[in-house]
Amino acid sequence: MSHRRLTIVSLFSIPLLAFVWHFATEAVSCPLNTGLPYKKAGQPTIYYVTPECSRRPFANPALFFSYFKSWNAVVTADGPALAAVAPDKLGFMPWGPLYDPKYGALVKTVADPKVYLILNDKKFWITSETVFSALNYNWGWIEDVDAALLAQYAAGGEIAYTDHHPNYTLIKYADSPNVYRLEPDASDPNLQVKYHIPDEETFAKLGFRFDRIVEIKDTEVYPDKKPAGAPGTAPTSTVSTETVPAAPPAPDSEADKPTASPPVSTLSGVSAEFLTCPTQSERAAFDADFELRFLNYPATPTSSYPNTRWSEYPYQCDLTDKNPTRLTTYNTLRFLKHLEFDRPLPFTAGRTLYEYLTLKTLPADGTIYPKLVIEPVIDCNVYSTGGRGARAGGAAILKVTMSGNFSRLYPVLSGSATDIPAWPGAMRP
């Protein structure tokens, strides 16, 4: 049976046809040097001038650093010269040549709809949409990359089969947390065996991605490779996709130790310890790590709101009444800081959630992207009990804005150990 070539039309629907553009091959005249980043004096946005003399904005620092190693590469251009370069119709920057997609990535360039699987130092072309779906790859895994990045990988052949997965694919079965890598059998390269990755440390050392593990059908059977251990690595635990309890934060000192409430088991299965007061050093650390916006209180203290910082409602440390009226931002920050998983989250590149959030802060030169912002907001669609500030039926929403680039709403518990929101998805980061 013949297969259709993988195209943007069949993958993502008609409106995204704008993602594929014909790039001119003839030299063009441009008021600015192509292949460089530019910004207008006094403006934060940085643009990349393409070889076709169009400009694309960098949406975040990570994309910028996938092309350039330093902010010093940015050239300040006068307004008329930059305005003379037309906006690129693509509208976004793909990942650049310095980006490391890591093991098991699915990539394509913006000028070619072919999708490639990256395994080791080779790229494998997935020849059709039918093959892609049959092998249970996820459309959301596909990353747009610059052609120069794709050129760094040698051609590894085509994937045009559906009865098995390529060697060196990471797999797991639905009824088991165990993760395996497919490999050629040492005695017969035409046969495939599965190597059980014994623990997370081994997984990390091999440079694998937890968000690129393919779940396969139980009818797709491979014999085990023996021995299963990796040289020099002692198995300590099974790599799993389940969450594990987080350790409660340690106080700065016995004299500074806050009073603890009982541990709370959240709806996502994570145990958290909610404490009644942050220490002075904790407050200083939170102030340093985040831009904390204290609801909609005035920036200048008034008689009604004499102090809009840590000592003012709803941020003060009085949680003794056990009523859902004293949600404190610092308790949520503490939860983010000490929430742990037994695997890296897909978007954190192996870091803890708190490390990831605080990583994306204001660049040293202070020119683009605001510091990470945490701001309590009230979502009346979730809680409509009224009240001011963070009083909202026992919970509030923290809007976490990363790099000024996107936001997500995080439902959180109140400080009371007895107040657990009973709606689906509560406390899921």
CSV table of C-alpha atoms in Angstrom, one decimal:
chain,number,residue,atom,x,y,z
A,1,MET,CA,0.0,0.0,0.0
A,2,SER,CA,1.4,3.4,-0.9
A,3,HIS,CA,1.7,6.1,1.8
A,4,ARG,CA,1.0,9.7,1.5
A,5,ARG,CA,3.9,12.1,2.1
A,6,LEU,CA,3.7,13.8,5.5
A,7,THR,CA,2.5,17.4,4.9
A,8,ILE,CA,1.4,20.3,7.1
A,9,VAL,CA,-2.1,20.1,5.6
A,10,SER,CA,-2.7,16.5,6.7
A,11,LEU,CA,-0.9,17.1,10.1
A,12,PHE,CA,-2.3,20.2,11.5
A,13,SER,CA,-5.3,21.5,9.3
A,14,ILE,CA,-5.7,24.2,6.8
A,15,PRO,CA,-5.1,27.3,8.9
A,16,LEU,CA,-1.5,26.4,9.6
A,17,LEU,CA,-0.6,26.4,6.0
A,18,ALA,CA,1.0,29.7,6.8
A,19,PHE,CA,3.8,27.8,8.6
A,20,VAL,CA,5.3,26.7,5.3
A,21,TRP,CA,6.8,29.3,3.0
A,22,HIS,CA,8.8,29.2,-0.1
A,23,PHE,CA,12.2,30.8,0.6
A,24,ALA,CA,13.8,32.7,-2.3
A,25,THR,CA,17.2,31.5,-3.4
A,26,GLU,CA,18.3,34.6,-5.1
A,27,ALA,CA,20.3,37.3,-3.4
A,28,VAL,CA,18.3,40.1,-2.0
A,29,SER,CA,19.1,43.7,-1.2
A,30,CYS,CA,18.6,44.6,2.5
A,31,PRO,CA,19.1,47.8,4.5
A,32,LEU,CA,20.5,45.6,7.4
A,33,ASN,CA,23.0,42.7,7.4
A,34,THR,CA,21.1,39.4,7.3
A,35,GLY,CA,21.6,36.6,9.9
A,36,LEU,CA,21.9,39.1,12.8
A,37,PRO,CA,19.7,40.1,15.7
A,38,TYR,CA,18.6,43.7,15.9
A,39,LYS,CA,16.6,46.0,18.2
A,40,LYS,CA,15.4,49.6,18.1
A,41,ALA,CA,16.9,51.9,20.8
A,42,GLY,CA,14.6,52.0,23.8
A,43,GLN,CA,12.5,49.1,22.7
A,44,PRO,CA,12.7,45.6,24.2
A,45,THR,CA,11.9,43.4,21.2
A,46,ILE,CA,14.7,41.7,19.4
A,47,TYR,CA,14.3,40.7,15.7
A,48,TYR,CA,16.2,38.3,13.6
A,49,VAL,CA,16.8,39.5,10.0
A,50,THR,CA,16.5,36.5,7.7
A,51,PRO,CA,18.5,35.8,4.5
A,52,GLU,CA,15.4,36.9,2.6
A,53,CYS,CA,15.5,40.3,4.4
A,54,SER,CA,12.5,39.9,6.6
A,55,ARG,CA,12.4,40.2,10.4
A,56,ARG,CA,11.1,37.7,12.9
A,57,PRO,CA,10.8,38.4,16.6
A,58,PHE,CA,12.5,36.3,19.3
A,59,ALA,CA,9.6,35.2,21.6
A,60,ASN,CA,11.9,34.3,24.5
A,61,PRO,CA,15.5,34.2,25.6
A,62,ALA,CA,15.8,30.4,25.0
A,63,LEU,CA,15.1,30.9,21.3
A,64,PHE,CA,17.6,33.8,21.2
A,65,PHE,CA,20.3,31.7,22.8
A,66,SER,CA,19.7,28.8,20.3
A,67,TYR,CA,21.2,31.2,17.7
A,68,PHE,CA,23.6,33.4,19.6
A,69,LYS,CA,25.8,32.9,22.7
A,70,SER,CA,25.5,36.4,24.2
A,71,TRP,CA,23.3,39.4,24.3
A,72,ASN,CA,26.3,41.3,23.0
A,73,ALA,CA,25.4,40.0,19.6
A,74,VAL,CA,22.4,42.3,19.5
A,75,VAL,CA,22.8,45.3,17.2
A,76,THR,CA,20.9,48.5,17.9
A,77,ALA,CA,19.5,49.8,14.6
A,78,ASP,CA,17.8,53.2,13.9
A,79,GLY,CA,14.1,53.1,13.6
A,80,PRO,CA,13.8,53.7,9.8
A,81,ALA,CA,16.3,51.0,8.9
A,82,LEU,CA,14.5,48.4,11.0
A,83,ALA,CA,11.1,49.5,9.8
A,84,ALA,CA,12.3,49.1,6.2
A,85,VAL,CA,12.7,45.3,6.8
A,86,ALA,CA,9.3,43.8,6.4
A,87,PRO,CA,7.8,41.4,9.0
A,88,ASP,CA,8.3,37.8,8.1
A,89,LYS,CA,5.1,36.0,7.2
A,90,LEU,CA,6.1,33.0,9.3
A,91,GLY,CA,5.8,35.1,12.4
A,92,PHE,CA,8.0,33.1,14.7
A,93,MET,CA,11.6,31.8,15.1
A,94,PRO,CA,12.3,28.1,14.9
A,95,TRP,CA,14.9,26.6,17.2
A,96,GLY,CA,18.4,27.5,16.0
A,97,PRO,CA,21.6,25.6,15.4
A,98,LEU,CA,22.7,25.9,19.0
A,99,TYR,CA,19.6,24.1,20.3
A,100,ASP,CA,19.9,20.6,21.6
A,101,PRO,CA,16.7,18.7,20.8
A,102,LYS,CA,18.1,15.7,22.7
A,103,TYR,CA,17.4,12.0,22.2
A,104,GLY,CA,14.1,11.0,20.6
A,105,ALA,CA,13.1,14.4,19.4
A,106,LEU,CA,10.7,14.9,16.5
A,107,VAL,CA,11.7,17.8,14.3
A,108,LYS,CA,11.0,19.5,11.0
A,109,THR,CA,12.1,22.7,9.3
A,110,VAL,CA,9.7,25.5,8.4
A,111,ALA,CA,10.4,25.2,4.7
A,112,ASP,CA,10.0,21.4,4.5
A,113,PRO,CA,7.1,19.4,5.9
A,114,LYS,CA,9.2,16.2,6.3
A,115,VAL,CA,9.2,15.1,10.0
A,116,TYR,CA,12.4,13.4,11.3
A,117,LEU,CA,13.0,11.3,14.4
A,118,ILE,CA,16.4,12.1,16.1
A,119,LEU,CA,18.1,9.1,17.6
A,120,ASN,CA,21.7,9.3,18.7
A,121,ASP,CA,23.4,11.5,16.0
A,122,LYS,CA,21.1,10.5,13.1
A,123,LYS,CA,17.9,11.7,11.7
A,124,PHE,CA,15.2,9.3,10.4
A,125,TRP,CA,12.5,10.4,8.0
A,126,ILE,CA,9.0,9.3,8.9
A,127,THR,CA,7.6,8.8,5.5
A,128,SER,CA,3.9,9.2,6.1
A,129,GLU,CA,1.2,10.3,8.4
A,130,THR,CA,-0.1,6.8,8.6
A,131,VAL,CA,3.3,5.5,9.9
A,132,PHE,CA,3.5,8.4,12.3
A,133,SER,CA,0.1,7.6,13.9
A,134,ALA,CA,0.6,3.8,13.8
A,135,LEU,CA,3.8,4.1,15.8
A,136,ASN,CA,1.9,6.2,18.4
A,137,TYR,CA,4.1,9.4,18.1
A,138,ASN,CA,2.5,12.5,19.4
A,139,TRP,CA,1.8,15.4,17.0
A,140,GLY,CA,2.6,17.8,19.8
A,141,TRP,CA,6.2,16.5,20.0
A,142,ILE,CA,7.1,18.0,16.7
A,143,GLU,CA,9.5,21.0,17.0
A,144,ASP,CA,10.2,23.5,14.3
A,145,VAL,CA,14.0,23.9,13.8
A,146,ASP,CA,16.4,25.8,11.6
A,147,ALA,CA,17.7,23.9,8.6
A,148,ALA,CA,21.2,24.4,9.9
A,149,LEU,CA,20.3,22.4,13.0
A,150,LEU,CA,18.8,19.5,11.1
A,151,ALA,CA,21.9,19.4,8.8
A,152,GLN,CA,24.1,18.6,11.9
A,153,TYR,CA,22.5,15.0,11.9
A,154,ALA,CA,23.5,12.3,9.4
A,155,ALA,CA,20.8,10.6,7.5
A,156,GLY,CA,19.8,7.4,9.2
A,157,GLY,CA,17.2,6.1,6.6
A,158,GLU,CA,13.5,6.1,6.4
A,159,ILE,CA,10.8,4.8,8.8
A,160,ALA,CA,8.1,3.3,6.6
A,161,TYR,CA,7.0,0.4,8.7
A,162,THR,CA,4.4,0.0,11.4
A,163,ASP,CA,5.0,-3.5,12.9
A,164,HIS,CA,7.8,-2.4,15.2
A,165,HIS,CA,9.7,0.7,16.4
A,166,PRO,CA,13.2,1.7,15.4
A,167,ASN,CA,16.2,0.6,17.4
A,168,TYR,CA,17.1,3.0,20.2
A,169,THR,CA,13.5,4.1,20.7
A,170,LEU,CA,12.4,4.6,24.3
A,171,ILE,CA,9.3,2.6,25.0
A,172,LYS,CA,6.9,1.6,27.9
A,173,TYR,CA,3.7,-0.4,28.2
A,174,ALA,CA,0.5,1.1,29.5
A,175,ASP,CA,0.3,-1.3,32.5
A,176,SER,CA,3.8,-0.8,33.7
A,177,PRO,CA,6.0,2.2,34.8
A,178,ASN,CA,9.2,0.5,33.5
A,179,VAL,CA,11.0,2.3,30.6
A,180,TYR,CA,13.0,0.4,28.0
A,181,ARG,CA,15.3,1.2,25.1
A,182,LEU,CA,15.1,-0.9,22.0
A,183,GLU,CA,18.5,-2.2,20.8
A,184,PRO,CA,19.8,-4.6,18.2
A,185,ASP,CA,20.6,-8.0,19.6
A,186,ALA,CA,24.3,-8.5,20.2
A,187,SER,CA,24.3,-12.0,18.6
A,188,ASP,CA,22.0,-11.1,15.7
A,189,PRO,CA,21.7,-7.4,14.6
A,190,ASN,CA,18.5,-8.3,12.7
A,191,LEU,CA,16.7,-9.0,16.0
A,192,GLN,CA,15.6,-6.4,18.5
A,193,VAL,CA,15.7,-6.6,22.3
A,194,LYS,CA,14.6,-4.2,25.0
A,195,TYR,CA,17.0,-2.9,27.6
A,196,HIS,CA,15.4,-2.0,30.9
A,197,ILE,CA,16.7,1.4,32.2
A,198,PRO,CA,17.1,0.6,35.9
A,199,ASP,CA,16.8,4.0,37.4
A,200,GLU,CA,16.5,7.7,36.8
A,201,GLU,CA,20.2,8.4,37.3
A,202,THR,CA,21.0,6.0,34.4
A,203,PHE,CA,18.3,7.6,32.3
A,204,ALA,CA,19.7,11.1,32.9
A,205,LYS,CA,23.3,10.0,32.2
A,206,LEU,CA,22.2,8.6,28.8
A,207,GLY,CA,20.8,12.0,27.9
A,208,PHE,CA,17.2,10.7,27.4
A,209,ARG,CA,14.0,12.8,27.5
A,210,PHE,CA,11.1,11.7,29.7
A,211,ASP,CA,8.7,13.5,27.4
A,212,ARG,CA,9.7,11.3,24.4
A,213,ILE,CA,8.8,7.9,25.7
A,214,VAL,CA,6.5,6.0,23.3
A,215,GLU,CA,3.7,4.0,24.8
A,216,ILE,CA,3.3,0.8,22.8
A,217,LYS,CA,0.7,-1.9,22.6
A,218,ASP,CA,1.0,-5.0,24.7
A,219,THR,CA,1.0,-7.0,21.4
A,220,GLU,CA,4.3,-5.5,20.4
A,221,VAL,CA,6.6,-7.8,22.2
A,222,TYR,CA,10.4,-7.7,22.5
A,223,PRO,CA,12.7,-10.1,24.5
A,224,ASP,CA,14.7,-8.6,27.3
A,225,LYS,CA,18.3,-7.8,27.0
A,226,LYS,CA,20.6,-9.4,29.5
A,227,PRO,CA,22.3,-8.2,31.6
A,228,ALA,CA,19.9,-5.3,32.2
A,229,GLY,CA,22.2,-3.1,34.3
A,230,ALA,CA,24.4,-0.4,32.8
A,231,PRO,CA,28.2,-0.6,33.5
A,232,GLY,CA,29.2,1.4,36.6
A,233,THR,CA,25.7,2.2,37.6
A,234,ALA,CA,24.0,0.6,40.6
A,235,PRO,CA,20.2,0.4,40.2
A,236,THR,CA,18.5,2.3,43.0
A,237,SER,CA,14.9,2.7,41.9
A,238,THR,CA,12.7,2.0,38.9
A,239,VAL,CA,12.2,4.9,36.5
A,240,SER,CA,8.5,5.6,36.8
A,241,THR,CA,6.0,8.1,35.6
A,242,GLU,CA,4.2,8.4,39.0
A,243,THR,CA,4.6,11.3,41.4
A,244,VAL,CA,6.3,10.9,44.8
A,245,PRO,CA,5.8,12.9,48.1
A,246,ALA,CA,7.8,16.0,48.5
A,247,ALA,CA,10.0,16.6,51.5
A,248,PRO,CA,8.9,19.4,53.9
A,249,PRO,CA,11.1,22.4,53.8
A,250,ALA,CA,13.8,22.7,56.6
A,251,PRO,CA,13.6,25.7,58.9
A,252,ASP,CA,16.5,28.1,59.0
A,253,SER,CA,17.1,27.4,62.7
A,254,GLU,CA,15.2,26.0,65.7
A,255,ALA,CA,14.7,29.6,67.0
A,256,ASP,CA,13.2,30.6,63.6
A,257,LYS,CA,11.1,27.4,63.2
A,258,PRO,CA,7.5,28.2,62.2
A,259,THR,CA,4.5,26.2,63.6
A,260,ALA,CA,3.6,23.4,61.2
A,261,SER,CA,0.1,22.2,60.2
A,262,PRO,CA,-0.4,18.4,59.6
A,263,PRO,CA,0.7,17.1,56.2
A,264,VAL,CA,-1.9,17.5,53.4
A,265,SER,CA,-2.4,14.9,50.6
A,266,THR,CA,-3.4,16.9,47.5
A,267,LEU,CA,-5.6,15.6,44.8
A,268,SER,CA,-2.6,15.0,42.6
A,269,GLY,CA,-1.3,12.6,45.2
A,270,VAL,CA,1.5,14.9,46.4
A,271,SER,CA,2.0,15.3,50.1
A,272,ALA,CA,2.9,18.9,51.2
A,273,GLU,CA,3.6,20.5,54.5
A,274,PHE,CA,2.0,23.9,54.9
A,275,LEU,CA,3.6,26.1,57.5
A,276,THR,CA,2.1,29.1,59.2
A,277,CYS,CA,5.0,31.6,58.9
A,278,PRO,CA,7.9,32.1,56.6
A,279,THR,CA,11.2,33.0,58.2
A,280,GLN,CA,12.8,36.3,57.5
A,281,SER,CA,15.4,34.7,55.2
A,282,GLU,CA,12.6,32.9,53.3
A,283,ARG,CA,10.8,36.2,52.7
A,284,ALA,CA,14.0,37.7,51.5
A,285,ALA,CA,14.6,34.8,49.2
A,286,PHE,CA,11.1,35.0,47.8
A,287,ASP,CA,11.5,38.7,47.2
A,288,ALA,CA,14.7,38.1,45.4
A,289,ASP,CA,13.4,35.2,43.2
A,290,PHE,CA,10.0,36.6,42.2
A,291,GLU,CA,8.3,39.8,41.5
A,292,LEU,CA,5.4,39.5,44.0
A,293,ARG,CA,2.3,41.5,43.2
A,294,PHE,CA,0.2,41.9,46.3
A,295,LEU,CA,-3.3,41.8,44.7
A,296,ASN,CA,-4.7,45.2,43.7
A,297,TYR,CA,-3.6,47.2,46.8
A,298,PRO,CA,-2.3,50.7,46.1
A,299,ALA,CA,1.4,51.0,45.5
A,300,THR,CA,1.5,53.8,48.1
A,301,PRO,CA,0.3,52.9,51.6
A,302,THR,CA,-3.0,54.5,52.7
A,303,SER,CA,-4.9,54.7,56.0
A,304,SER,CA,-7.0,51.8,54.8
A,305,TYR,CA,-4.0,49.7,53.6
A,306,PRO,CA,-1.0,50.9,55.7
A,307,ASN,CA,1.2,48.1,54.5
A,308,THR,CA,0.8,46.3,51.2
A,309,ARG,CA,3.6,43.8,51.8
A,310,TRP,CA,4.1,40.7,54.0
A,311,SER,CA,2.3,41.9,57.1
A,312,GLU,CA,-0.9,43.0,55.4
A,313,TYR,CA,-4.0,40.8,54.7
A,314,PRO,CA,-4.0,38.2,53.2
A,315,TYR,CA,-0.3,37.7,53.6
A,316,GLN,CA,0.1,37.9,57.4
A,317,CYS,CA,1.0,34.7,59.3
A,318,ASP,CA,-2.3,34.2,61.2
A,319,LEU,CA,-3.7,30.9,60.1
A,320,THR,CA,-4.8,29.7,63.5
A,321,ASP,CA,-8.5,30.1,63.0
A,322,LYS,CA,-8.5,27.3,60.4
A,323,ASN,CA,-11.0,29.2,58.3
A,324,PRO,CA,-10.4,29.6,54.5
A,325,THR,CA,-9.7,33.3,54.8
A,326,ARG,CA,-5.9,33.4,55.1
A,327,LEU,CA,-4.4,32.1,51.9
A,328,THR,CA,-0.8,33.2,51.9
A,329,THR,CA,1.4,33.6,48.9
A,330,TYR,CA,4.5,32.4,50.6
A,331,ASN,CA,2.9,29.0,51.4
A,332,THR,CA,2.3,28.5,47.7
A,333,LEU,CA,5.8,29.6,46.9
A,334,ARG,CA,7.1,27.2,49.4
A,335,PHE,CA,5.0,24.4,47.8
A,336,LEU,CA,6.5,25.3,44.4
A,337,LYS,CA,10.0,25.3,45.8
A,338,HIS,CA,9.7,21.9,47.5
A,339,LEU,CA,7.4,20.0,45.1
A,340,GLU,CA,9.3,17.1,43.7
A,341,PHE,CA,8.7,14.5,41.1
A,342,ASP,CA,10.6,11.3,40.4
A,343,ARG,CA,11.1,12.4,36.8
A,344,PRO,CA,11.8,15.8,35.2
A,345,LEU,CA,8.7,17.6,33.9
A,346,PRO,CA,8.6,17.8,30.1
A,347,PHE,CA,9.1,21.5,29.9
A,348,THR,CA,11.8,22.0,32.6
A,349,ALA,CA,14.8,20.3,30.9
A,350,GLY,CA,15.6,18.2,34.0
A,351,ARG,CA,15.3,21.0,36.6
A,352,THR,CA,12.9,21.2,39.5
A,353,LEU,CA,9.8,23.3,38.9
A,354,TYR,CA,11.0,26.0,41.2
A,355,GLU,CA,14.4,26.1,39.5
A,356,TYR,CA,12.7,26.3,36.2
A,357,LEU,CA,10.5,29.2,37.3
A,358,THR,CA,13.3,31.2,38.8
A,359,LEU,CA,15.7,30.5,36.0
A,360,LYS,CA,13.6,32.6,33.6
A,361,THR,CA,14.3,36.0,35.2
A,362,LEU,CA,15.4,39.4,34.0
A,363,PRO,CA,18.6,39.2,31.7
A,364,ALA,CA,21.7,40.8,33.0
A,365,ASP,CA,21.5,43.7,30.6
A,366,GLY,CA,17.9,44.5,31.8
A,367,THR,CA,16.6,45.1,28.3
A,368,ILE,CA,14.0,42.4,27.6
A,369,TYR,CA,11.5,40.2,29.4
A,370,PRO,CA,10.2,41.0,32.9
A,371,LYS,CA,11.2,39.0,35.9
A,372,LEU,CA,9.0,36.0,36.7
A,373,VAL,CA,5.8,37.3,38.2
A,374,ILE,CA,3.5,35.6,40.7
A,375,GLU,CA,0.2,37.4,41.2
A,376,PRO,CA,-2.9,36.2,43.1
A,377,VAL,CA,-6.1,36.6,41.1
A,378,ILE,CA,-9.6,35.5,41.7
A,379,ASP,CA,-11.4,33.3,39.2
A,380,CYS,CA,-15.1,33.6,39.8
A,381,ASN,CA,-15.8,30.7,37.4
A,382,VAL,CA,-14.2,28.4,40.0
A,383,TYR,CA,-15.1,30.2,43.3
A,384,SER,CA,-17.9,32.7,43.5
A,385,THR,CA,-18.3,33.1,47.3
A,386,GLY,CA,-17.2,36.7,47.2
A,387,GLY,CA,-14.7,38.3,49.5
A,388,ARG,CA,-11.8,40.5,48.8
A,389,GLY,CA,-8.3,39.6,47.9
A,390,ALA,CA,-7.4,36.0,48.2
A,391,ARG,CA,-10.6,35.1,50.1
A,392,ALA,CA,-12.4,32.8,47.6
A,393,GLY,CA,-14.1,29.8,49.1
A,394,GLY,CA,-10.9,28.4,50.6
A,395,ALA,CA,-8.6,28.7,47.6
A,396,ALA,CA,-7.2,31.2,45.1
A,397,ILE,CA,-5.5,31.2,41.8
A,398,LEU,CA,-1.9,32.2,41.3
A,399,LYS,CA,-1.1,33.5,37.9
A,400,VAL,CA,2.5,32.6,37.1
A,401,THR,CA,3.9,34.5,34.2
A,402,MET,CA,7.2,33.2,32.9
A,403,SER,CA,9.5,35.5,31.0
A,404,GLY,CA,6.6,37.7,30.0
A,405,ASN,CA,5.9,35.1,27.5
A,406,PHE,CA,2.9,33.0,28.7
A,407,SER,CA,0.9,32.5,31.8
A,408,ARG,CA,-0.9,29.6,33.5
A,409,LEU,CA,-3.3,29.5,36.3
A,410,TYR,CA,-2.4,27.4,39.3
A,411,PRO,CA,-5.2,26.5,41.8
A,412,VAL,CA,-3.7,26.3,45.3
A,413,LEU,CA,-4.9,25.3,48.8
A,414,SER,CA,-5.5,27.6,51.7
A,415,GLY,CA,-3.2,27.5,54.7
A,416,SER,CA,-5.6,25.4,56.6
A,417,ALA,CA,-4.9,21.7,56.5
A,418,THR,CA,-8.6,21.0,56.6
A,419,ASP,CA,-9.5,23.0,53.5
A,420,ILE,CA,-8.9,21.0,50.4
A,421,PRO,CA,-10.7,22.2,47.3
A,422,ALA,CA,-12.8,19.3,46.0
A,423,TRP,CA,-12.8,20.1,42.3
A,424,PRO,CA,-11.0,18.1,39.6
A,425,GLY,CA,-7.5,19.1,38.9
A,426,ALA,CA,-6.8,21.1,42.2
A,427,MET,CA,-3.2,21.4,43.0
A,428,ARG,CA,-2.0,20.0,39.7
A,429,PRO,CA,0.9,22.1,38.5
